[in-house]
Amino acid sequence: MKYLIKKFCTLIITLFFISLLSFLAFQVIPGDAALSKLGTGATEQKREKLRREMGLDRPVLEQYGIWLKNFGQGNMGESYTYSLPVSEMIREKMPANLAITAMSFLMMLAVSIPLGLLAGRYAGRIPDRILTVCNQFVMAVPGFFMGILITCVFGLALHWFTPGGYVSYQESWSGFFGYLIFPSIAIALPKCAMGVKLLRSSVIGELGQDYVRTAYSRGNSQAQVLLSHVLKNSLLPILTFWALAIADIVASSVILEQVFTIPGLGTLLVQSISNRDYPVVQAIIVLIAGLVVTINFLVDLLYGIIDPRIELRG
Amino acid sequence: MLEIQGLSIEFQDVNPPFLAVQDFFLSMNSGEIVGIVGESGSGKTMTSLALMGLLKRQAKITSGSMMFLGEDLLSKSQKEWQALRGKEISMIFQEPMTSLNPVLTIGRQMEESLRLHTKMEAKERKKKALDMMSQVGLAQPEKLYRCYPHQLSGGMRQRVMIGSALIGNPKLMIADEPTTALDVTIQAQILSLLKKMNQEHGTAILFISHDLRVIQSICSRVVVMYQGKIVESGPVQTVLRSPQQAYTKKLLSAIPNRAYSLRRDRKERIESC
Amino acid sequence: MRPKKGDFKKVKKEKNYYFISGGILVTVVTVFMLVGLFYTPYDSEAMDLSLKFAPFTLAHPFGCDQFGRDVFSRVLKGSGTTFLVAAGTLIIGGGLGTLLGLFTGYFGGWPDEVLMRFNDLVVAFPNILLALIFISILGPGKYNVILALGIVFIPSFARLVRSEVIVHRDMDYVKSVRLMGGSHLRILFVHILPNIKGTLFSALAIGFNNAVLSEAGMSYLGIGVQPPDASIGRMMSEAQAYIFAAPGSVLFPGLVMILMVLGFGLLSDGCSV
């Protein structure tokens, strides 16, 4: 329980600092928000009026307070470029990223756990050798290049999907997932390779432990030893990697969106950066960072659940 | 019950092949406690692992035979070994700290043999596990059942190991240095527990140790090994009181303050100085 | 069980093999990139529509792109820029990060505490996103990318070096240098730094890869290196639409990157013995 409370406090404090940093980062930018919004054509009085409306004449910390309060209520401000509420724009774009992240993560788990166990179990033998070589290569391929290759092979050559033919989930769920599965594969592959590499060495370490011999001495088969004894132990050090992998997956989805021309958060982010549309940039970054921190918190909880020793340490 | 004849084990991954155990003989009757004694690297652990069919891939049995309950162990398949381990032969190890799985509850590990070898219901298994836990002297079994190994002391863990090894009522239990890692007082408790379990369940125990005092206090017969070979064997009292072989004598003289020290021995030591 | 000689040799040999193959790859790619900084066979921006989508020939080994530009020259040039950005990133991020880690790890106290808390915060942001924030403030361009990535890389290096320094700080050899009157600076740079160089090199190799991948990703998005500077990432995003007409302008930049990442990855594995 102490462990849980401690982790929860860390979560809250981190979230607070993330919001503060993200807010302050965009305060130091030279330039005037009112100017960006109205354009250079507006008169000085008009700009002054807008500045007051936006609260830009108040002290920075007060502005932060107001911003945080609004943000908490789901009001993320208004886009300079489109004059639309940022929250609405994000809500519209977010499902694609969530779907990609979830699918990539699940693929990573589904592939790297069995293969990692296999490679660790047969370390040094042929299946392991083959996997190790493949891993080195897959890990070296940049995410967006993997995306391009997948577009070529599955899209242009095999016609399994139409590149650029993104289907919104409002039109068809199956079309939505059917299209997003390909960028998800592109993101998941390098993560799988990394996951297999880590789990392999973890399994090799665990197989040398005394409790494995004990498990055999009670009559467990090799598969039983691996699944009901070794797996849980060897996953412990991998959990941290998974948490980091999620952050990476989210970041990769921003890039892979461009490869597969998906109108998601990444496209919006890049556009907004080019247009200097700061409320949008700010909101997206706070959201993503918040998501990553929350996932880290959940992984910490997971540690507490599967590692019985942690309660005492924390 | 157990009949080992001319057993030799070889490591084949080194050049030239390394002979870990050479021409080993042992026969055991049911309910008997037999000791194997020797310094580390003398091949005693190899022998016990061979008995469990748990030798590493590099280690090969090159000759000899092992008969257990009239069956030839060497011709057993992986499947048949699994059916045997934990049910007919079980084993406890030196390191009670690391021999238990850190992420599984004591209860889960206690009843694992039942889970693997019987069709018992979960409730029945738990009842047997709790019963066994009080038999091996673990207080508050209900509470311990849900505990994890790191919450227990070394002596308690070794009790858990013994309980989990005996829960399937095996005919033979191999104890590989079960007291070496423990404090002297705990050592004595574990030894008397082993003796008690041997008497109550009739389980034969093959007791492996480098410590002659321990062997003397628990075994009826003893085999002395040196560099993979048997140098001497026979009833404990005979071997220890009048060792025939130079190595056994040396082993005996290595024990400080032993109660059975003989004057002849002392003289020898003085002469050799 | 006794260790067998063969085991250790094998491990070491394999590691060396990583180091050698990584070293060769890295050397080849680095030479390629360095050449690209100073020399290209053709002007990388010169368009010649008569050569549009020209196939691979001796004169244009990688073919020509949609504007008839020589892909080989463009890859060379782009690799050069990439090398510059990655090297600059490492100098800023690796250099400052290492210094910061050395001092905070060695002296501890509140700066260390502050740094670690700040670190925890930064880890929450994926590298590339953090760099994007800086770019959105600084604006795109080669030097801003270097600055942004450099700043982003500082915490990871600081953290790594810090944890290594803490291990060495309390070792006896440091204490004895202290007793002999060595100054703190001398201990840090003459004694501790050489001892952690294996880890540091390994981290630098991985850092180089990350810098290259981040730069390519940002340039691919169009908010990294800007024209007229060539960049592998931007080349690939421009050429992606013409992948069947001019496969060379997507595949070769990709290949250069793969070889480089592979090389540095192997090198890092080889370093971390």
mmCIF file of C-alpha atoms in Angstrom, chain C:
data_model
loop_
_atom_site.group_PDB
_atom_site.id
_atom_site.type_symbol
_atom_site.label_atom_id
_atom_site.label_comp_id
_atom_site.label_asym_id
_atom_site.label_seq_id
_atom_site.Cartn_x
_atom_site.Cartn_y
_atom_site.Cartn_z
ATOM 1 C CA MET C 1 28.937 -27.985 -10.717
ATOM 2 C CA ARG C 2 32.374 -27.038 -11.809
ATOM 3 C CA PRO C 3 32.740 -24.531 -14.658
ATOM 4 C CA LYS C 4 34.055 -25.876 -17.883
ATOM 5 C CA LYS C 5 36.806 -24.042 -19.657
ATOM 6 C CA GLY C 6 35.198 -23.873 -23.064
ATOM 7 C CA ASP C 7 32.210 -21.796 -21.910
ATOM 8 C CA PHE C 8 34.026 -18.576 -21.199
ATOM 9 C CA LYS C 9 36.152 -18.564 -24.316
ATOM 10 C CA LYS C 10 33.116 -18.884 -26.516
ATOM 11 C CA VAL C 11 31.357 -15.857 -25.036
ATOM 12 C CA LYS C 12 34.374 -13.651 -25.410
ATOM 13 C CA LYS C 13 34.966 -14.689 -28.976
ATOM 14 C CA GLU C 14 31.399 -13.888 -29.935
ATOM 15 C CA LYS C 15 31.640 -10.417 -28.419
ATOM 16 C CA ASN C 16 34.817 -9.673 -30.325
ATOM 17 C CA TYR C 17 33.064 -10.789 -33.441
ATOM 18 C CA TYR C 18 30.360 -8.173 -32.786
ATOM 19 C CA PHE C 19 32.987 -5.532 -32.276
ATOM 20 C CA ILE C 20 34.906 -6.379 -35.444
ATOM 21 C CA SER C 21 31.915 -6.603 -37.783
ATOM 22 C CA GLY C 22 30.446 -3.462 -36.227
ATOM 23 C CA GLY C 23 33.760 -1.678 -36.548
ATOM 24 C CA ILE C 24 34.100 -2.527 -40.224
ATOM 25 C CA LEU C 25 30.547 -1.401 -41.008
ATOM 26 C CA VAL C 26 30.954 1.804 -39.040
ATOM 27 C CA THR C 27 34.265 2.612 -40.721
ATOM 28 C CA VAL C 28 32.819 2.129 -44.196
ATOM 29 C CA VAL C 29 29.719 4.191 -43.476
ATOM 30 C CA THR C 30 31.639 6.907 -41.671
ATOM 31 C CA VAL C 31 34.072 7.281 -44.570
ATOM 32 C CA PHE C 32 31.065 7.483 -46.895
ATOM 33 C CA MET C 33 29.490 10.189 -44.749
ATOM 34 C CA LEU C 34 32.707 12.164 -44.356
ATOM 35 C CA VAL C 35 33.274 12.098 -48.106
ATOM 36 C CA GLY C 36 29.735 13.383 -48.515
ATOM 37 C CA LEU C 37 30.588 16.432 -46.451
ATOM 38 C CA PHE C 38 33.243 17.579 -48.891
ATOM 39 C CA TYR C 39 32.769 15.919 -52.251
ATOM 40 C CA THR C 40 30.007 14.626 -54.499
ATOM 41 C CA PRO C 41 30.520 13.433 -58.089
ATOM 42 C CA TYR C 42 27.679 15.674 -59.321
ATOM 43 C CA ASP C 43 26.008 18.702 -57.831
ATOM 44 C CA SER C 44 23.393 17.148 -55.584
ATOM 45 C CA GLU C 45 20.798 19.760 -56.575
ATOM 46 C CA ALA C 46 21.541 19.948 -60.314
ATOM 47 C CA MET C 47 18.405 18.967 -62.197
ATOM 48 C CA ASP C 48 18.507 17.454 -65.648
ATOM 49 C CA LEU C 49 15.087 16.450 -66.884
ATOM 50 C CA SER C 50 16.590 14.365 -69.675
ATOM 51 C CA LEU C 51 17.854 12.069 -66.903
ATOM 52 C CA LYS C 52 14.478 11.821 -65.138
ATOM 53 C CA PHE C 53 14.153 8.378 -63.518
ATOM 54 C CA ALA C 54 17.379 7.257 -65.205
ATOM 55 C CA PRO C 55 18.183 3.628 -64.352
ATOM 56 C CA PHE C 56 21.338 2.496 -62.589
ATOM 57 C CA THR C 57 24.372 3.085 -64.798
ATOM 58 C CA LEU C 58 28.079 3.449 -64.216
ATOM 59 C CA ALA C 59 27.772 7.226 -64.468
ATOM 60 C CA HIS C 60 24.801 7.263 -62.055
ATOM 61 C CA PRO C 61 25.258 4.165 -59.893
ATOM 62 C CA PHE C 62 22.061 4.750 -57.900
ATOM 63 C CA GLY C 63 20.080 6.138 -60.837
ATOM 64 C CA CYS C 64 18.355 9.531 -60.964
ATOM 65 C CA ASP C 65 15.243 10.899 -59.268
ATOM 66 C CA GLN C 66 12.093 12.640 -60.457
ATOM 67 C CA PHE C 67 14.010 15.796 -61.292
ATOM 68 C CA GLY C 68 16.912 13.966 -62.896
ATOM 69 C CA ARG C 69 19.198 14.570 -59.943
ATOM 70 C CA ASP C 70 21.965 12.047 -59.315
ATOM 71 C CA VAL C 71 20.814 9.895 -56.400
ATOM 72 C CA PHE C 72 24.321 8.775 -55.472
ATOM 73 C CA SER C 73 25.458 12.369 -55.019
ATOM 74 C CA ARG C 74 22.332 13.170 -53.052
ATOM 75 C CA VAL C 75 22.788 10.189 -50.748
ATOM 76 C CA LEU C 76 26.421 11.195 -50.228
ATOM 77 C CA LYS C 77 25.459 14.759 -49.478
ATOM 78 C CA GLY C 78 22.566 13.760 -47.267
ATOM 79 C CA SER C 79 24.737 11.317 -45.342
ATOM 80 C CA GLY C 80 27.204 14.121 -44.794
ATOM 81 C CA THR C 81 24.510 16.336 -43.280
ATOM 82 C CA THR C 82 23.240 13.450 -41.208
ATOM 83 C CA PHE C 83 26.744 12.792 -39.926
ATOM 84 C CA LEU C 84 27.177 16.447 -39.060
ATOM 85 C CA VAL C 85 23.884 16.552 -37.171
ATOM 86 C CA ALA C 86 24.563 13.312 -35.319
ATOM 87 C CA ALA C 87 28.097 14.338 -34.417
ATOM 88 C CA GLY C 88 26.934 17.751 -33.261
ATOM 89 C CA THR C 89 24.202 16.158 -31.195
ATOM 90 C CA LEU C 90 26.678 13.845 -29.540
ATOM 91 C CA ILE C 91 29.098 16.674 -28.812
ATOM 92 C CA ILE C 92 26.376 18.716 -27.126
ATOM 93 C CA GLY C 93 24.326 15.922 -25.585
ATOM 94 C CA GLY C 94 27.089 13.438 -24.865
ATOM 95 C CA GLY C 95 29.599 16.079 -23.804
ATOM 96 C CA LEU C 96 27.397 18.133 -21.516
ATOM 97 C CA GLY C 97 25.557 15.059 -20.301
ATOM 98 C CA THR C 98 28.798 13.326 -19.369
ATOM 99 C CA LEU C 99 30.125 16.390 -17.550
ATOM 100 C CA LEU C 100 26.866 16.816 -15.703
ATOM 101 C CA GLY C 101 26.766 13.147 -14.778
ATOM 102 C CA LEU C 102 30.386 13.164 -13.611
ATOM 103 C CA PHE C 103 29.926 16.128 -11.313
ATOM 104 C CA THR C 104 26.502 15.337 -9.907
ATOM 105 C CA GLY C 105 27.364 11.680 -9.440
ATOM 106 C CA TYR C 106 30.672 12.463 -7.736
ATOM 107 C CA PHE C 107 29.652 15.347 -5.513
ATOM 108 C CA GLY C 108 26.015 14.423 -4.921
ATOM 109 C CA GLY C 109 24.034 16.904 -2.847
ATOM 110 C CA TRP C 110 21.137 19.014 -4.013
ATOM 111 C CA PRO C 111 22.290 19.520 -7.639
ATOM 112 C CA ASP C 112 22.239 15.755 -7.965
ATOM 113 C CA GLU C 113 18.757 15.573 -6.473
ATOM 114 C CA VAL C 114 17.451 18.289 -8.776
ATOM 115 C CA LEU C 115 19.008 16.672 -11.805
ATOM 116 C CA MET C 116 17.502 13.306 -11.031
ATOM 117 C CA ARG C 117 14.009 14.698 -10.540
ATOM 118 C CA PHE C 118 14.347 16.651 -13.761
ATOM 119 C CA ASN C 119 15.499 13.475 -15.443
ATOM 120 C CA ASP C 120 12.434 11.579 -14.310
ATOM 121 C CA LEU C 121 10.371 14.286 -15.907
ATOM 122 C CA VAL C 122 12.173 14.310 -19.228
ATOM 123 C CA VAL C 123 11.970 10.550 -19.549
ATOM 124 C CA ALA C 124 8.208 10.970 -19.790
ATOM 125 C CA PHE C 125 8.594 12.586 -23.180
ATOM 126 C CA PRO C 126 9.663 10.442 -26.113
ATOM 127 C CA ASN C 127 12.928 11.814 -27.562
ATOM 128 C CA ILE C 128 11.523 12.913 -30.848
ATOM 129 C CA LEU C 129 8.560 14.708 -29.295
ATOM 130 C CA LEU C 130 10.837 16.659 -27.005
ATOM 131 C CA ALA C 131 12.945 17.631 -29.981
ATOM 132 C CA LEU C 132 9.763 18.678 -31.779
ATOM 133 C CA ILE C 133 8.910 21.038 -28.925
ATOM 134 C CA PHE C 134 12.298 22.693 -29.261
ATOM 135 C CA ILE C 135 11.954 22.864 -33.020
ATOM 136 C CA SER C 136 8.534 24.448 -32.677
ATOM 137 C CA ILE C 137 10.153 27.117 -30.513
ATOM 138 C CA LEU C 138 13.453 27.499 -32.370
ATOM 139 C CA GLY C 139 12.166 26.884 -35.886
ATOM 140 C CA PRO C 140 13.506 24.184 -38.228
ATOM 141 C CA GLY C 141 16.970 24.065 -39.824
ATOM 142 C CA LYS C 142 20.184 22.107 -39.493
ATOM 143 C CA TYR C 143 21.668 23.932 -36.512
ATOM 144 C CA ASN C 144 18.402 24.097 -34.629
ATOM 145 C CA VAL C 145 18.012 20.352 -35.078
ATOM 146 C CA ILE C 146 21.498 19.855 -33.642
ATOM 147 C CA LEU C 147 20.691 22.118 -30.729
ATOM 148 C CA ALA C 148 17.290 20.530 -30.084
ATOM 149 C CA LEU C 149 18.543 16.947 -30.265
ATOM 150 C CA GLY C 150 21.645 17.838 -28.277
ATOM 151 C CA ILE C 151 19.592 19.248 -25.420
ATOM 152 C CA VAL C 152 17.223 16.310 -25.563
ATOM 153 C CA PHE C 153 20.122 13.846 -25.282
ATOM 154 C CA ILE C 154 21.737 15.467 -22.249
ATOM 155 C CA PRO C 155 19.607 13.792 -19.542
ATOM 156 C CA SER C 156 20.096 10.224 -20.745
ATOM 157 C CA PHE C 157 23.881 10.610 -20.823
ATOM 158 C CA ALA C 158 23.911 12.421 -17.502
ATOM 159 C CA ARG C 159 21.916 9.653 -15.908
ATOM 160 C CA LEU C 160 24.062 6.854 -17.307
ATOM 161 C CA VAL C 161 27.375 8.496 -16.359
ATOM 162 C CA ARG C 162 26.019 9.422 -12.944
ATOM 163 C CA SER C 163 25.090 5.858 -12.089
ATOM 164 C CA GLU C 164 28.496 4.626 -13.222
ATOM 165 C CA VAL C 165 30.343 7.314 -11.272
ATOM 166 C CA ILE C 166 28.423 6.451 -8.131
ATOM 167 C CA VAL C 167 29.652 2.873 -8.397
ATOM 168 C CA HIS C 168 33.271 3.988 -8.768
ATOM 169 C CA ARG C 169 33.119 6.867 -6.299
ATOM 170 C CA ASP C 170 33.177 4.581 -3.282
ATOM 171 C CA MET C 171 35.742 2.142 -4.579
ATOM 172 C CA ASP C 172 39.020 1.689 -2.802
ATOM 173 C CA TYR C 173 41.170 2.926 -5.649
ATOM 174 C CA VAL C 174 39.451 6.318 -5.517
ATOM 175 C CA LYS C 175 39.957 6.498 -1.776
ATOM 176 C CA SER C 176 43.641 5.718 -2.129
ATOM 177 C CA VAL C 177 44.103 8.443 -4.743
ATOM 178 C CA ARG C 178 42.379 10.786 -2.346
ATOM 179 C CA LEU C 179 44.758 9.761 0.419
ATOM 180 C CA MET C 180 47.711 10.408 -1.849
ATOM 181 C CA GLY C 181 46.448 13.943 -2.272
ATOM 182 C CA GLY C 182 44.854 13.745 -5.735
ATOM 183 C CA SER C 183 42.370 16.528 -6.394
ATOM 184 C CA HIS C 184 38.711 15.846 -7.125
ATOM 185 C CA LEU C 185 39.138 16.917 -10.727
ATOM 186 C CA ARG C 186 42.084 14.597 -11.148
ATOM 187 C CA ILE C 187 40.129 11.712 -9.691
ATOM 188 C CA LEU C 188 37.192 12.401 -11.985
ATOM 189 C CA PHE C 189 39.039 12.810 -15.249
ATOM 190 C CA VAL C 190 42.200 10.759 -14.806
ATOM 191 C CA HIS C 191 40.862 7.899 -12.720
ATOM 192 C CA ILE C 192 37.109 7.503 -12.954
ATOM 193 C CA LEU C 193 36.507 8.551 -16.555
ATOM 194 C CA PRO C 194 38.879 5.953 -18.067
ATOM 195 C CA ASN C 195 37.194 3.298 -15.966
ATOM 196 C CA ILE C 196 33.744 3.971 -17.350
ATOM 197 C CA LYS C 197 34.817 4.406 -20.950
ATOM 198 C CA GLY C 198 33.424 1.029 -22.046
ATOM 199 C CA THR C 199 29.916 1.956 -20.960
ATOM 200 C CA LEU C 200 30.334 5.459 -22.306
ATOM 201 C CA PHE C 201 31.468 4.329 -25.770
ATOM 202 C CA SER C 202 28.619 1.875 -25.911
ATOM 203 C CA ALA C 203 26.171 4.642 -25.007
ATOM 204 C CA LEU C 204 27.733 6.996 -27.545
ATOM 205 C CA ALA C 205 27.314 4.413 -30.295
ATOM 206 C CA ILE C 206 23.652 3.941 -29.399
ATOM 207 C CA GLY C 207 23.293 7.715 -29.063
ATOM 208 C CA PHE C 208 24.689 8.215 -32.546
ATOM 209 C CA ASN C 209 22.072 5.825 -33.879
ATOM 210 C CA ASN C 210 19.295 7.577 -32.016
ATOM 211 C CA ALA C 211 20.469 10.940 -33.274
ATOM 212 C CA VAL C 212 20.523 9.713 -36.861
ATOM 213 C CA LEU C 213 17.093 8.135 -36.541
ATOM 214 C CA SER C 214 15.611 11.203 -34.857
ATOM 215 C CA GLU C 215 17.075 13.556 -37.444
ATOM 216 C CA ALA C 216 15.815 11.369 -40.266
ATOM 217 C CA GLY C 217 12.396 11.179 -38.647
ATOM 218 C CA MET C 218 12.183 14.934 -38.194
ATOM 219 C CA SER C 219 13.426 15.679 -41.692
ATOM 220 C CA TYR C 220 11.011 13.101 -43.023
ATOM 221 C CA LEU C 221 8.233 15.037 -41.327
ATOM 222 C CA GLY C 222 9.543 18.170 -43.012
ATOM 223 C CA ILE C 223 10.447 19.969 -39.800
ATOM 224 C CA GLY C 224 14.067 18.933 -39.567
ATOM 225 C CA VAL C 225 16.891 19.866 -41.893
ATOM 226 C CA GLN C 226 15.636 22.339 -44.496
ATOM 227 C CA PRO C 227 16.646 22.921 -48.122
ATOM 228 C CA PRO C 228 19.186 23.652 -49.473
ATOM 229 C CA ASP C 229 20.776 21.175 -47.045
ATOM 230 C CA ALA C 230 20.273 17.634 -48.284
ATOM 231 C CA SER C 231 18.995 15.108 -45.798
ATOM 232 C CA ILE C 232 18.394 11.406 -46.054
ATOM 233 C CA GLY C 233 15.086 11.672 -44.258
ATOM 234 C CA ARG C 234 13.738 14.391 -46.535
ATOM 235 C CA MET C 235 14.994 12.597 -49.636
ATOM 236 C CA MET C 236 12.990 9.572 -48.671
ATOM 237 C CA SER C 237 9.812 11.488 -48.024
ATOM 238 C CA GLU C 238 10.132 13.281 -51.376
ATOM 239 C CA ALA C 239 10.922 10.116 -53.300
ATOM 240 C CA GLN C 240 8.346 7.927 -51.601
ATOM 241 C CA ALA C 241 5.697 8.723 -54.231
ATOM 242 C CA TYR C 242 7.990 7.593 -57.016
ATOM 243 C CA ILE C 243 9.185 4.416 -55.402
ATOM 244 C CA PHE C 244 8.524 2.229 -58.439
ATOM 245 C CA ALA C 245 9.813 4.706 -60.999
ATOM 246 C CA ALA C 246 12.972 5.478 -59.064
ATOM 247 C CA PRO C 247 13.423 2.871 -56.345
ATOM 248 C CA GLY C 248 17.002 3.983 -55.840
ATOM 249 C CA SER C 249 16.133 7.269 -54.199
ATOM 250 C CA VAL C 250 14.198 5.509 -51.448
ATOM 251 C CA LEU C 251 16.121 2.281 -51.103
ATOM 252 C CA PHE C 252 19.688 3.559 -51.059
ATOM 253 C CA PRO C 253 19.244 6.223 -48.412
ATOM 254 C CA GLY C 254 17.407 3.591 -46.399
ATOM 255 C CA LEU C 255 20.193 1.113 -46.939
ATOM 256 C CA VAL C 256 22.861 3.572 -45.813
ATOM 257 C CA MET C 257 20.892 4.204 -42.655
ATOM 258 C CA ILE C 258 20.336 0.511 -41.986
ATOM 259 C CA LEU C 259 24.017 -0.285 -42.423
ATOM 260 C CA MET C 260 24.977 2.547 -40.149
ATOM 261 C CA VAL C 261 22.510 1.685 -37.406
ATOM 262 C CA LEU C 262 23.484 -1.974 -37.707
ATOM 263 C CA GLY C 263 27.164 -1.095 -37.490
ATOM 264 C CA PHE C 264 26.853 1.156 -34.463
ATOM 265 C CA GLY C 265 24.488 -1.310 -32.797
ATOM 266 C CA LEU C 266 27.000 -4.143 -33.203
ATOM 267 C CA LEU C 267 29.794 -1.861 -32.050
ATOM 268 C CA SER C 268 27.821 -0.965 -28.958
ATOM 269 C CA ASP C 269 27.201 -4.644 -28.198
ATOM 270 C CA GLY C 270 30.901 -5.244 -28.630
ATOM 271 C CA CYS C 271 31.837 -2.338 -26.364
ATOM 272 C CA SER C 272 29.622 -3.293 -23.469
ATOM 273 C CA VAL C 273 31.662 -6.343 -22.463
#
